PDB file of N, CA and C in Angstrom:
ATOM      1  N   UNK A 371     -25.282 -30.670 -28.917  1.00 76.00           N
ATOM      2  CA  UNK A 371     -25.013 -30.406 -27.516  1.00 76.00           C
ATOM      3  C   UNK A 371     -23.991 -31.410 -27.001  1.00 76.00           C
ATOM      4  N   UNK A 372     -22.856 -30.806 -26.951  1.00 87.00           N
ATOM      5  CA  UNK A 372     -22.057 -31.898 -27.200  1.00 87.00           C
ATOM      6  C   UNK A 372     -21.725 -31.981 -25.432  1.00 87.00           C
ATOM      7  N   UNK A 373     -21.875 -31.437 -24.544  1.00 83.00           N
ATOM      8  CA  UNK A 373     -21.739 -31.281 -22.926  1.00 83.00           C
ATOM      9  C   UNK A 373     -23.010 -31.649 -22.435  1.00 83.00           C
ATOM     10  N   UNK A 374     -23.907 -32.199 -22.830  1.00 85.00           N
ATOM     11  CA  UNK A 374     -25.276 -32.818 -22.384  1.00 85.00           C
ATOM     12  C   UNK A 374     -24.910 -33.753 -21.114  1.00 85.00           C
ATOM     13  N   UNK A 375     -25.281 -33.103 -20.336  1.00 80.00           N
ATOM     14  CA  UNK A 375     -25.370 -34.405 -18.759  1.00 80.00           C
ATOM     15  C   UNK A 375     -23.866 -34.095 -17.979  1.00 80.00           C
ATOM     16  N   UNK A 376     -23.174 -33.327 -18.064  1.00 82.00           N
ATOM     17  CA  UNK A 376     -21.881 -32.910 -17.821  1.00 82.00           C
ATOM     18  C   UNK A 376     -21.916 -31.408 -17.028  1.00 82.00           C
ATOM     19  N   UNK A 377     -21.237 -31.311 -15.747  1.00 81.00           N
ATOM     20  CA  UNK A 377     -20.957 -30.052 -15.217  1.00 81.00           C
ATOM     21  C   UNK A 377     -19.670 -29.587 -15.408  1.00 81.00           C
ATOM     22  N   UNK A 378     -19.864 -28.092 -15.624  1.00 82.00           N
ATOM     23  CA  UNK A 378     -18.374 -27.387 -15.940  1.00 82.00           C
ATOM     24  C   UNK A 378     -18.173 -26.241 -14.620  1.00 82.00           C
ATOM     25  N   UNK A 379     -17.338 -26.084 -14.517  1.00 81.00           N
ATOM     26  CA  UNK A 379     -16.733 -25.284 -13.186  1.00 81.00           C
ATOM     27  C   UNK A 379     -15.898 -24.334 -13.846  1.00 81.00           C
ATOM     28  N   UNK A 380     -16.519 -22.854 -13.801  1.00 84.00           N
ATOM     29  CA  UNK A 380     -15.731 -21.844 -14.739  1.00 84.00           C
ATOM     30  C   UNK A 380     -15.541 -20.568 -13.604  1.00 84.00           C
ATOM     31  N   UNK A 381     -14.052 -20.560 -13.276  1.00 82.00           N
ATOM     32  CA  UNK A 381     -13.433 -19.660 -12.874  1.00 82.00           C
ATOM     33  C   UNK A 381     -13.179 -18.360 -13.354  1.00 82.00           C
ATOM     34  N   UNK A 382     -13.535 -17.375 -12.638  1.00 85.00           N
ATOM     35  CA  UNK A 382     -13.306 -15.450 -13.975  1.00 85.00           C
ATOM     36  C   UNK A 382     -14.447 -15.845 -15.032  1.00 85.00           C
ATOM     37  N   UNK A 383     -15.730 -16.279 -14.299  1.00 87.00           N
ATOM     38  CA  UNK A 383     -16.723 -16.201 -15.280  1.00 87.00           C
ATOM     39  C   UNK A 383     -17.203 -14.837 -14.954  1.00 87.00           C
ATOM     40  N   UNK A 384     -17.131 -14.081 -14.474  1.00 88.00           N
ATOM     41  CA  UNK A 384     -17.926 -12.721 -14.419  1.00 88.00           C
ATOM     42  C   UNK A 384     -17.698 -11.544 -15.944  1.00 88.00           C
ATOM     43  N   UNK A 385     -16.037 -12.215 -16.377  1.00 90.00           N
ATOM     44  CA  UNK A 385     -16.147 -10.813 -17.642  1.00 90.00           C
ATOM     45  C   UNK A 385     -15.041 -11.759 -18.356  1.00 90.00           C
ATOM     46  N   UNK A 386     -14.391 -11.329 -19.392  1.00 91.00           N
ATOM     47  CA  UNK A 386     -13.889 -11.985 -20.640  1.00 91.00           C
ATOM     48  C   UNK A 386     -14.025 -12.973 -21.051  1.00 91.00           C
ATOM     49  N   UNK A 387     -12.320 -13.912 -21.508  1.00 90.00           N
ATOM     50  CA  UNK A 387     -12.415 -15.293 -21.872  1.00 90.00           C
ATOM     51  C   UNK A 387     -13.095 -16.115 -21.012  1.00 90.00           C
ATOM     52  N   UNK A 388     -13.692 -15.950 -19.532  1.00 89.00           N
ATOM     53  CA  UNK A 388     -13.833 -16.683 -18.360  1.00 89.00           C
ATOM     54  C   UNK A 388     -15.686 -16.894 -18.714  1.00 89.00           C
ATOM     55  N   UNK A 389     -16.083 -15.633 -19.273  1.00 91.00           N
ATOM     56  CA  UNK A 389     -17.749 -15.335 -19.449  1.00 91.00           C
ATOM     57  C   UNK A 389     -17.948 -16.316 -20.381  1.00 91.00           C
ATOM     58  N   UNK A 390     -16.994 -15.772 -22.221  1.00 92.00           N
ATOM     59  CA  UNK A 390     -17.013 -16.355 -22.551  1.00 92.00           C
ATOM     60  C   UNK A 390     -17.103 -18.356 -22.553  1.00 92.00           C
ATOM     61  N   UNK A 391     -16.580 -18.597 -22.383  1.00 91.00           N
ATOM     62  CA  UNK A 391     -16.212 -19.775 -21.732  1.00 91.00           C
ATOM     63  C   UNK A 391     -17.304 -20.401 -20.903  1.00 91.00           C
ATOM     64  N   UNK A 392     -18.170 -20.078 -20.009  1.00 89.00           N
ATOM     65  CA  UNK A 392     -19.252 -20.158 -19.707  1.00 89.00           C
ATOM     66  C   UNK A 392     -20.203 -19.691 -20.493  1.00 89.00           C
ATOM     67  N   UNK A 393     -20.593 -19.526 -21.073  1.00 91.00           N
ATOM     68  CA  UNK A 393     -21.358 -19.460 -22.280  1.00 91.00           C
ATOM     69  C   UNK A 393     -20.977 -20.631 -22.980  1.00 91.00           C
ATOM     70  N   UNK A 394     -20.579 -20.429 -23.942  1.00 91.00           N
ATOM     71  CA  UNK A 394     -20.042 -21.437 -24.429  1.00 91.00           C
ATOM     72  C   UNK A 394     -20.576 -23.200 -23.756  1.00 91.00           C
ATOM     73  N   UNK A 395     -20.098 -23.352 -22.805  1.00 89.00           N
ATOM     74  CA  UNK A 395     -19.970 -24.772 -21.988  1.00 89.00           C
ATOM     75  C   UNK A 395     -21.594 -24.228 -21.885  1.00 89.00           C
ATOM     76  N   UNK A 396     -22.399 -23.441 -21.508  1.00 89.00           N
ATOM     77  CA  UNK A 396     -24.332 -23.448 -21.396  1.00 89.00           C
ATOM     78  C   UNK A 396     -24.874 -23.943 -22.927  1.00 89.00           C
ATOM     79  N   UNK A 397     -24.431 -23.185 -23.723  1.00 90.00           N
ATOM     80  CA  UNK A 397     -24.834 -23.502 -25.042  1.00 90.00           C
ATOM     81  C   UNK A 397     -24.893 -24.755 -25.603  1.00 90.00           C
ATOM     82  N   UNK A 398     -23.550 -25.972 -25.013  1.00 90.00           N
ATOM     83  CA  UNK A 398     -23.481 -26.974 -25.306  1.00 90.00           C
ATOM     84  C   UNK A 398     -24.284 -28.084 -24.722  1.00 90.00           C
ATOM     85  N   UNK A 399     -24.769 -27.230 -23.072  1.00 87.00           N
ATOM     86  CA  UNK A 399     -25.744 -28.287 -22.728  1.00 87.00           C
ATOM     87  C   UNK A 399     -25.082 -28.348 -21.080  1.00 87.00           C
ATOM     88  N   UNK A 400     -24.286 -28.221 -20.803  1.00 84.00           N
ATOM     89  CA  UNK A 400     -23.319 -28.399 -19.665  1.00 84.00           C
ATOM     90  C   UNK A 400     -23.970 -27.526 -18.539  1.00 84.00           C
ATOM     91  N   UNK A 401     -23.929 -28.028 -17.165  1.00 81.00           N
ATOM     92  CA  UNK A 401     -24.661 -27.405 -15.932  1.00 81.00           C
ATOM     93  C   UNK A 401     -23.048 -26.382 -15.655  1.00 81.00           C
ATOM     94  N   UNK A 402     -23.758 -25.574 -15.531  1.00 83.00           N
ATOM     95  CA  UNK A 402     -22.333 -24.380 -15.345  1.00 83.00           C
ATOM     96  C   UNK A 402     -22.164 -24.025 -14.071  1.00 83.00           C
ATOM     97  N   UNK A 403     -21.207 -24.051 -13.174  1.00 81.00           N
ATOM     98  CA  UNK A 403     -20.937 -23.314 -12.027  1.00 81.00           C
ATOM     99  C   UNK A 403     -20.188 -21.861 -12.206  1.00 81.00           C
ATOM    100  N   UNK A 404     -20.641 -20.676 -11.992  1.00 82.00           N
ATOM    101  CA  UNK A 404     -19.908 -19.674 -12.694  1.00 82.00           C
ATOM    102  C   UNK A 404     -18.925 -18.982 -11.465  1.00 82.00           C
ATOM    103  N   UNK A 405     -18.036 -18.748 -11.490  1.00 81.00           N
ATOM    104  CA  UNK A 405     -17.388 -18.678 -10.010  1.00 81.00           C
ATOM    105  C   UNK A 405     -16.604 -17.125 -10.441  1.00 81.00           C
ATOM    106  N   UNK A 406     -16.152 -16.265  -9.411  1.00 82.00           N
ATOM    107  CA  UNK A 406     -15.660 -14.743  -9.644  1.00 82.00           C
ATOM    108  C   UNK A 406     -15.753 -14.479  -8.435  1.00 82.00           C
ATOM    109  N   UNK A 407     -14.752 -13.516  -8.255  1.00 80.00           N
ATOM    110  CA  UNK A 407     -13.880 -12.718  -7.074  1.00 80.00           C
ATOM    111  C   UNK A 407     -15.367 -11.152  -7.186  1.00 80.00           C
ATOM    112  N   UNK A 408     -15.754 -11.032  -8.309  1.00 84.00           N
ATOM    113  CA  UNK A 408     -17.107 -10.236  -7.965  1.00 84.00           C
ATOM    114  C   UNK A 408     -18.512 -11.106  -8.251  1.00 84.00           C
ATOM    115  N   UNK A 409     -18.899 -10.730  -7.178  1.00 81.00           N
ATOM    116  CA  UNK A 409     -20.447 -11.258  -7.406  1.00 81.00           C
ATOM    117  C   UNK A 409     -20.939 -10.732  -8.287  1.00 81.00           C
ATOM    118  N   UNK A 410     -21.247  -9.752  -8.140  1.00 87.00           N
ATOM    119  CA  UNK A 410     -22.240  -9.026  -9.503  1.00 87.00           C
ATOM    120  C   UNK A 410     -21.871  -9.156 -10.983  1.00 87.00           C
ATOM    121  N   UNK A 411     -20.517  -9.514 -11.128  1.00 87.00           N
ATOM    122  CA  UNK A 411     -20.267 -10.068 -12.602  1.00 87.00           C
ATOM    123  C   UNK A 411     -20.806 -11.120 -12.900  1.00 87.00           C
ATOM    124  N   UNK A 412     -20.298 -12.223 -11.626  1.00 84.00           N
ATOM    125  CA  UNK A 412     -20.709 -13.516 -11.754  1.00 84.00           C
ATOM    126  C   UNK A 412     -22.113 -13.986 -12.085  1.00 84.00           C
ATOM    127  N   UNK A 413     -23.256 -12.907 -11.256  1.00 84.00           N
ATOM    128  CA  UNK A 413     -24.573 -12.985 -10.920  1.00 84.00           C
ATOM    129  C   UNK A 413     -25.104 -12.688 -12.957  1.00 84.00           C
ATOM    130  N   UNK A 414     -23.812 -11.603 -13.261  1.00 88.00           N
ATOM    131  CA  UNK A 414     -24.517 -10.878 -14.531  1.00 88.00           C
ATOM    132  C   UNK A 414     -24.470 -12.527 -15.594  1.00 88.00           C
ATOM    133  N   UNK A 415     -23.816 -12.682 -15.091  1.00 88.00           N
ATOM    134  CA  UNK A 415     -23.203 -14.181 -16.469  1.00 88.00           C
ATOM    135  C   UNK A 415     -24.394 -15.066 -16.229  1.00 88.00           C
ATOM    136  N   UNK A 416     -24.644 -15.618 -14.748  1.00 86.00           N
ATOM    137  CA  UNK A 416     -25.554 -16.450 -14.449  1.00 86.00           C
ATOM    138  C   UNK A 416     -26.772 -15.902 -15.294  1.00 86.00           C
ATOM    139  N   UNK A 417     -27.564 -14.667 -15.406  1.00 87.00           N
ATOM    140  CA  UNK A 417     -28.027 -13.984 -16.101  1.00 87.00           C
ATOM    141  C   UNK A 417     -28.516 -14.142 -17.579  1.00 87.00           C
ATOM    142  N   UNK A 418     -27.657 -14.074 -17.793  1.00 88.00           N
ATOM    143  CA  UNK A 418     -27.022 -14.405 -19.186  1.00 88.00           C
ATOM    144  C   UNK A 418     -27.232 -15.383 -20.218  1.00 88.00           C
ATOM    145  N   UNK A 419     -26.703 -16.779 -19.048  1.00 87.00           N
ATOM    146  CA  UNK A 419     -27.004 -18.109 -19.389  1.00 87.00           C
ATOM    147  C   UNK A 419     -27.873 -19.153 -19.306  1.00 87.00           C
ATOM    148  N   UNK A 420     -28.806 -18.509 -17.958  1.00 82.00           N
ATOM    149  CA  UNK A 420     -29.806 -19.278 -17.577  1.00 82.00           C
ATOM    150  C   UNK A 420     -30.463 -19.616 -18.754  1.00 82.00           C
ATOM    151  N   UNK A 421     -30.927 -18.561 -19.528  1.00 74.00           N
ATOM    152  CA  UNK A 421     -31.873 -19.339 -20.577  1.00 74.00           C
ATOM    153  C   UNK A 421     -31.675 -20.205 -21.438  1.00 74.00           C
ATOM    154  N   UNK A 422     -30.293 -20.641 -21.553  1.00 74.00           N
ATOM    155  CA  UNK A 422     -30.099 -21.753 -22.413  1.00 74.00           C
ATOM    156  C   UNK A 422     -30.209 -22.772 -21.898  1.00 74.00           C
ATOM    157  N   UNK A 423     -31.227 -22.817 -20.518  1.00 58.00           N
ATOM    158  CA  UNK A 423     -31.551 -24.513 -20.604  1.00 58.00           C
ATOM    159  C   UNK A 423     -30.473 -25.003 -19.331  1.00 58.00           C
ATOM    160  N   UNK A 424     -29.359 -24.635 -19.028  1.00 58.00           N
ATOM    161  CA  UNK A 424     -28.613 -25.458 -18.203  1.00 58.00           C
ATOM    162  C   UNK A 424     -28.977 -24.774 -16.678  1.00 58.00           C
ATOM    163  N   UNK A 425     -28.730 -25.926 -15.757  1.00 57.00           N
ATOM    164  CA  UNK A 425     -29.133 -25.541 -14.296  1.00 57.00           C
ATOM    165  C   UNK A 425     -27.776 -24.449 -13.656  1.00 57.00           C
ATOM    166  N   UNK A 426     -27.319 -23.618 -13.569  1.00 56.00           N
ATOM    167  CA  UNK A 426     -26.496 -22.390 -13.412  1.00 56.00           C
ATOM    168  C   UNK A 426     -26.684 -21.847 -12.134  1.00 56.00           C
ATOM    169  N   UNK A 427     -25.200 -21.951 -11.448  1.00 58.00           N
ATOM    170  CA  UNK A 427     -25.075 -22.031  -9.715  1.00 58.00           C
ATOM    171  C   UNK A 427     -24.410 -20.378 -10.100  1.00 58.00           C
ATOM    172  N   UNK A 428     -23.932 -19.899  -9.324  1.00 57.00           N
ATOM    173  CA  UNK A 428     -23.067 -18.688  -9.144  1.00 57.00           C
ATOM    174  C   UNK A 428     -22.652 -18.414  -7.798  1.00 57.00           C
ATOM    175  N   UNK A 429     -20.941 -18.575  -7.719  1.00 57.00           N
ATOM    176  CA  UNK A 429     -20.446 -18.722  -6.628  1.00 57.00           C
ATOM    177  C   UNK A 429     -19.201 -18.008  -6.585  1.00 57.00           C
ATOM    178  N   UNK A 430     -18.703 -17.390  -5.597  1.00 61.00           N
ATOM    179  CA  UNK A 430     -17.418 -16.224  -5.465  1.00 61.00           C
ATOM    180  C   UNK A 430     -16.497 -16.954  -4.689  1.00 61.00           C
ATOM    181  N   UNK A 431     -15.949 -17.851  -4.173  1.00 60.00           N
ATOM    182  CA  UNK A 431     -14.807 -18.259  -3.791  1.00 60.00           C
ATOM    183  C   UNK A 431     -14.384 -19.456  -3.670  1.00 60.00           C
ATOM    184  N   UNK A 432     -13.325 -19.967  -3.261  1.00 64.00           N
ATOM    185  CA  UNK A 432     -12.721 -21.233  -3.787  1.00 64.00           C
ATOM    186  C   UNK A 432     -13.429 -22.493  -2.834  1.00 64.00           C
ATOM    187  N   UNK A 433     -13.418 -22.013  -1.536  1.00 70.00           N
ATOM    188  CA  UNK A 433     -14.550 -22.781  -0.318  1.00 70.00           C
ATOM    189  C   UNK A 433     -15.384 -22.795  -1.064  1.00 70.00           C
ATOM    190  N   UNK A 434     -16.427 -22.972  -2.348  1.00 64.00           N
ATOM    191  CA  UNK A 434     -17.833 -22.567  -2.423  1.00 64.00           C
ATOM    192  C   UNK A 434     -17.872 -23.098  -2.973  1.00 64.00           C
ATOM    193  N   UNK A 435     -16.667 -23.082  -4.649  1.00 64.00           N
ATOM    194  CA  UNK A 435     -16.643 -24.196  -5.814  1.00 64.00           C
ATOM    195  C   UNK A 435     -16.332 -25.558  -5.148  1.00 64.00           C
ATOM    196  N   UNK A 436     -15.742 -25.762  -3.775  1.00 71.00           N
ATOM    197  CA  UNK A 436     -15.034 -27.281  -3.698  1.00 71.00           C
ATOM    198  C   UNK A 436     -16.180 -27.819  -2.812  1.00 71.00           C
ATOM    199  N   UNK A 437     -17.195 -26.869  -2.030  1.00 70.00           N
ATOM    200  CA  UNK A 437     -18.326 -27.447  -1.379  1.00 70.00           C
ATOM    201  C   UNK A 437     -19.372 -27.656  -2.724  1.00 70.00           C
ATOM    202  N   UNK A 438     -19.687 -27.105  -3.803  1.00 65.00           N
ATOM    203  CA  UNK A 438     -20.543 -27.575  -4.566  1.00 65.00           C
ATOM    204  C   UNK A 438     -19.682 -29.053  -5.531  1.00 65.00           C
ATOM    205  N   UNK A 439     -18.498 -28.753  -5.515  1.00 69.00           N
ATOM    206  CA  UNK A 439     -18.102 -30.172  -6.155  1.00 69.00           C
ATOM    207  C   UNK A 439     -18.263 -31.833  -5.075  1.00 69.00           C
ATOM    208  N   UNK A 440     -17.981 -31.240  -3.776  1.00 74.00           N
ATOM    209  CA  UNK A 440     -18.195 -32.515  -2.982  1.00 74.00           C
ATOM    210  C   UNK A 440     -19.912 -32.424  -3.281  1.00 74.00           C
ATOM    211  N   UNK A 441     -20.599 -31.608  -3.098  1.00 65.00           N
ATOM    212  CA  UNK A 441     -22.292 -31.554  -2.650  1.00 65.00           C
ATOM    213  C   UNK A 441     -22.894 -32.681  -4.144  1.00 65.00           C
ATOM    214  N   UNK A 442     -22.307 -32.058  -5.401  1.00 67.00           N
ATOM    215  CA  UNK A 442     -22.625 -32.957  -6.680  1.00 67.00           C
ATOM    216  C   UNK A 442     -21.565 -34.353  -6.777  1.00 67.00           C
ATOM    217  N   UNK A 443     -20.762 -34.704  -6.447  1.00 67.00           N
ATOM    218  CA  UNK A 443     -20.065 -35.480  -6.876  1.00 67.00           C
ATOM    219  C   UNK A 443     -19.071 -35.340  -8.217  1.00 67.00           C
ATOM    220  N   UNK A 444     -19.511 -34.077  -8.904  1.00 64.00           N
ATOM    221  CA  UNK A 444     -19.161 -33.849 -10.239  1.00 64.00           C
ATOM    222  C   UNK A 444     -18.609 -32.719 -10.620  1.00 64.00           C
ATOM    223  N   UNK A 445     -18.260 -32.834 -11.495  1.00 62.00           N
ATOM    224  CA  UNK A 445     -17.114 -31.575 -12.220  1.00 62.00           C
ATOM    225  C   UNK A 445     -16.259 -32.092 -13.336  1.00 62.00           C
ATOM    226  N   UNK A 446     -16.897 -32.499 -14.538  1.00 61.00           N
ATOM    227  CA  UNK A 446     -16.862 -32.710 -15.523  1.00 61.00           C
ATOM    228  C   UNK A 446     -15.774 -32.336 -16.325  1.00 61.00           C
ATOM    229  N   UNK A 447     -15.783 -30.668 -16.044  1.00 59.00           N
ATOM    230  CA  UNK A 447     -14.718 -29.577 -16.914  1.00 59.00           C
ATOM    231  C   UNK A 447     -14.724 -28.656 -16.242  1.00 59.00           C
ATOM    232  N   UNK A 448     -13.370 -28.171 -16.081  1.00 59.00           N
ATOM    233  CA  UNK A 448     -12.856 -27.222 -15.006  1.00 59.00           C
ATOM    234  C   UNK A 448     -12.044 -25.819 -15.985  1.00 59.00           C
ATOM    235  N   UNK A 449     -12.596 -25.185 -15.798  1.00 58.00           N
ATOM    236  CA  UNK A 449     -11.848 -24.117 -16.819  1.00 58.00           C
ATOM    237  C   UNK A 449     -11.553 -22.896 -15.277  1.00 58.00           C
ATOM    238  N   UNK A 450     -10.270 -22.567 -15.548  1.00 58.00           N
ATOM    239  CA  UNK A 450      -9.135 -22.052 -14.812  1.00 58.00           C
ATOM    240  C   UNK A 450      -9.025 -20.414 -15.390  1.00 58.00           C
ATOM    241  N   UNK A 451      -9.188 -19.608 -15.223  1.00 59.00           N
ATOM    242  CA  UNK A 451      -9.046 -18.578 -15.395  1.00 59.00           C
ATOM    243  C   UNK A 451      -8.312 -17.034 -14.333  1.00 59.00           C
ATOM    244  N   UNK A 452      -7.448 -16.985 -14.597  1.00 53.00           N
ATOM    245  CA  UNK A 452      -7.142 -16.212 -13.536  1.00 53.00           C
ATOM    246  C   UNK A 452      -6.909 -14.543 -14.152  1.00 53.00           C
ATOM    247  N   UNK A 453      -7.372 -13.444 -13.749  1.00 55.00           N
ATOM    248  CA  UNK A 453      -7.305 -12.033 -14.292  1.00 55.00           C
ATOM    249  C   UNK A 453      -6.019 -11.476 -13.418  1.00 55.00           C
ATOM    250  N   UNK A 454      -6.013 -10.035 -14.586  1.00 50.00           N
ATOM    251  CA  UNK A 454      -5.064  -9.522 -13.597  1.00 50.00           C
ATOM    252  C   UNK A 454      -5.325  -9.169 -12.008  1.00 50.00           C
ATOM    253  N   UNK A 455      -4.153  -8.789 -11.587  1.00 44.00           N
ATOM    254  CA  UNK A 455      -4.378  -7.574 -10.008  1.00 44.00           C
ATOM    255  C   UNK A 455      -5.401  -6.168 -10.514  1.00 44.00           C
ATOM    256  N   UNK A 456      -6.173  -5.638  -9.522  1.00 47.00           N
ATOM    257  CA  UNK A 456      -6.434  -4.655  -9.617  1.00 47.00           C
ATOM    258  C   UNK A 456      -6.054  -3.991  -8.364  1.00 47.00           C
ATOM    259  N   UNK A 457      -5.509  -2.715  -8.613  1.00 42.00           N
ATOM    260  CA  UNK A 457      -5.141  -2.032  -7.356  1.00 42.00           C
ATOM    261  C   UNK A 457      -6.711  -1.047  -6.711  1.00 42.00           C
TER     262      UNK A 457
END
């Protein structure tokens, strides 16, 4: 567990490399913030990951990730993900 005691802040965690990626950072041990422009993706990931043990927030906009980073003090690893437009 190589992210033990460490929070990660994962942007476009609701579906692809972004899910991935959150996963990943849960598996290792890392408190995950899962962040997405849809809730219900985001909610599905939180889902997902809870059971591996890490404490797992789920949050939809950029006000939300920077109030939980002041609220913890922390943000360890920031993974950036941005998807396409959808019309």
């Amino acid at each position: 567990m190589r992210l033990q005691g460490k929070v990660a802040i994962v942007t476009g965690a609701g579906s692809g490399i972004g899910r991935a990626a959150a996963e990943l950072f849960a598996r290792e041990g890392a408190k995950v913030v899962a962040a997405d422009i849809n809730a219900e993706t985001a909610t599905a990931t939180v889902a997902a990951i809870v059971g591996w043990g890490s404490l797992v927030g789920s949050v939809c906009d950029l006000p939300a990730v920077r109030a939980h980073r002041a609220y913890t003090g922390r943000g360890d690893r920031l993974w950036v993900r941005s998807g396409g437009a959808r019309a």
